[in-house]
Amino acid sequence: MKKKHYLLMAIIGVAFVAMASLSGFSQEDIAYVRDSAFGLRDRGPVAFVHDEHNEKAEIEDCNACHHVYEDGKLLEDETSEGMECSECHMTGGKTRMDLMRNYHLQCKGCHEDLGKGPVMCGECHK
């Protein structure tokens, strides 16, 4: 009887460790690409592990994604981090379709240029 008890405890312990390792990343590590301008969509927001993605893609400059332009020129020392893309990309009569096009050009365009990363809808939108 004691052997079965120890075996059961060992199985529970192994299961606990296995489940803990599956989580892998904390919620804070995951970045969600979404914008309130879209409301409810057919496809969900894009979720990815921000730092791991940037390390694999060798992205060191936050402006590669979180860019700020003024009069058509990139402001090197400015970042749009923490802002929704629609705050800039839906000004001056631009529409949600323009915003969606910009999102896809930013992410998918980079993936295509580098020949790495997902480019099909369901590969990003889960």
Short mmCIF file of C-alpha atoms in Angstrom, two decimals:
data_model
loop_
_atom_site.label_atom_id
_atom_site.label_comp_id
_atom_site.label_asym_id
_atom_site.label_seq_id
_atom_site.Cartn_x
_atom_site.Cartn_y
_atom_site.Cartn_z
CA MET A 1 0.00 0.00 0.00
CA LYS A 2 2.85 2.37 0.89
CA LYS A 3 4.50 1.73 -2.50
CA LYS A 4 1.31 2.73 -4.33
CA HIS A 5 1.10 5.90 -2.25
CA TYR A 6 4.68 6.89 -3.14
CA LEU A 7 4.11 6.00 -6.78
CA LEU A 8 0.97 8.16 -6.88
CA MET A 9 2.85 11.06 -5.25
CA ALA A 10 5.68 10.68 -7.79
CA ILE A 11 3.22 10.70 -10.70
CA ILE A 12 1.50 13.81 -9.34
CA GLY A 13 4.89 15.49 -8.87
CA VAL A 14 6.00 14.71 -12.42
CA ALA A 15 2.65 15.91 -13.80
CA PHE A 16 2.96 19.16 -11.84
CA VAL A 17 6.48 19.82 -13.15
CA ALA A 18 5.42 18.98 -16.72
CA MET A 19 2.44 21.34 -16.57
CA ALA A 20 4.55 24.13 -15.09
CA SER A 21 7.10 23.79 -17.89
CA LEU A 22 4.38 23.97 -20.56
CA SER A 23 3.50 27.51 -19.57
CA GLY A 24 7.06 28.50 -20.53
CA PHE A 25 6.46 32.23 -20.64
CA SER A 26 4.73 34.55 -18.24
CA GLN A 27 1.79 36.62 -19.45
CA GLU A 28 4.02 39.72 -19.35
CA ASP A 29 6.34 38.21 -21.98
CA ILE A 30 3.54 37.94 -24.53
CA ALA A 31 2.80 40.94 -26.75
CA TYR A 32 -0.62 41.33 -28.33
CA VAL A 33 -0.96 43.22 -31.60
CA ARG A 34 -4.45 44.65 -31.47
CA ASP A 35 -6.07 48.04 -31.86
CA SER A 36 -9.39 49.31 -30.52
CA ALA A 37 -10.10 50.85 -33.94
CA PHE A 38 -10.91 47.37 -35.24
CA GLY A 39 -13.50 46.40 -32.63
CA LEU A 40 -14.56 42.77 -32.95
CA ARG A 41 -12.87 41.01 -35.85
CA ASP A 42 -13.23 37.65 -37.56
CA ARG A 43 -9.66 36.85 -36.60
CA GLY A 44 -8.17 37.34 -33.17
CA PRO A 45 -5.28 39.62 -32.26
CA VAL A 46 -1.75 38.48 -32.98
CA ALA A 47 0.11 37.22 -29.91
CA PHE A 48 3.84 36.57 -29.80
CA VAL A 49 6.70 36.47 -27.31
CA HIS A 50 8.09 39.98 -27.82
CA ASP A 51 11.70 39.61 -26.66
CA GLU A 52 12.16 36.16 -28.19
CA HIS A 53 10.79 37.44 -31.53
CA ASN A 54 13.11 40.44 -31.54
CA GLU A 55 16.11 38.35 -30.59
CA LYS A 56 15.47 35.82 -33.38
CA ALA A 57 14.85 38.62 -35.88
CA GLU A 58 17.92 40.51 -34.61
CA ILE A 59 15.81 43.62 -34.00
CA GLU A 60 17.68 45.90 -31.63
CA ASP A 61 16.04 49.23 -32.42
CA CYS A 62 12.52 49.66 -31.02
CA ASN A 63 11.81 52.11 -33.88
CA ALA A 64 11.79 49.19 -36.30
CA CYS A 65 8.21 48.59 -35.12
CA HIS A 66 7.41 51.45 -32.75
CA HIS A 67 8.24 54.24 -35.18
CA VAL A 68 7.35 57.95 -35.17
CA TYR A 69 7.44 60.07 -38.32
CA GLU A 70 7.16 63.82 -38.69
CA ASP A 71 6.81 65.39 -42.12
CA GLY A 72 7.70 62.03 -43.68
CA LYS A 73 10.96 61.68 -41.74
CA LEU A 74 11.68 59.04 -39.10
CA LEU A 75 12.39 60.58 -35.70
CA GLU A 76 15.27 58.40 -34.48
CA ASP A 77 14.92 59.31 -30.79
CA GLU A 78 11.12 58.97 -30.61
CA THR A 79 9.08 55.83 -30.02
CA SER A 80 5.39 55.04 -30.33
CA GLU A 81 5.67 52.27 -27.75
CA GLY A 82 2.53 52.14 -25.63
CA MET A 83 0.42 53.87 -28.29
CA GLU A 84 -2.15 52.25 -30.54
CA CYS A 85 -1.14 52.39 -34.19
CA SER A 86 -4.49 54.02 -35.00
CA GLU A 87 -3.42 57.13 -33.08
CA CYS A 88 -1.26 58.04 -36.08
CA HIS A 89 -2.32 55.71 -38.88
CA MET A 90 -6.00 56.75 -38.87
CA THR A 91 -5.48 60.49 -39.04
CA GLY A 92 -6.08 62.68 -42.06
CA GLY A 93 -9.02 60.70 -43.42
CA LYS A 94 -7.34 57.31 -43.30
CA THR A 95 -9.67 54.35 -42.75
CA ARG A 96 -9.59 51.05 -40.87
CA MET A 97 -8.58 49.39 -44.15
CA ASP A 98 -5.56 51.73 -44.35
CA LEU A 99 -4.69 50.81 -40.77
CA MET A 100 -5.02 47.08 -41.52
CA ARG A 101 -2.82 47.48 -44.60
CA ASN A 102 -0.17 49.23 -42.48
CA TYR A 103 -0.22 46.47 -39.87
CA HIS A 104 0.24 43.83 -42.54
CA LEU A 105 2.97 45.77 -44.35
CA GLN A 106 4.83 46.22 -41.07
CA CYS A 107 4.77 42.60 -39.91
CA LYS A 108 4.20 40.49 -43.00
CA GLY A 109 6.41 42.76 -45.12
CA CYS A 110 9.33 42.25 -42.76
CA HIS A 111 8.74 38.49 -42.68
CA GLU A 112 8.70 38.38 -46.50
CA ASP A 113 11.80 40.59 -46.81
CA LEU A 114 13.76 38.35 -44.44
CA GLY A 115 12.31 35.13 -45.84
CA LYS A 116 11.44 34.10 -42.26
CA GLY A 117 8.34 34.12 -40.13
CA PRO A 118 4.66 33.57 -40.81
CA VAL A 119 2.93 35.22 -43.76
CA MET A 120 -0.44 33.43 -43.90
CA CYS A 121 -3.43 34.74 -41.91
CA GLY A 122 -3.86 31.76 -39.60
CA GLU A 123 -0.16 31.61 -38.79
CA CYS A 124 -0.40 34.90 -36.88
CA HIS A 125 -4.11 35.27 -36.07
CA LYS A 126 -5.06 32.41 -33.77
#
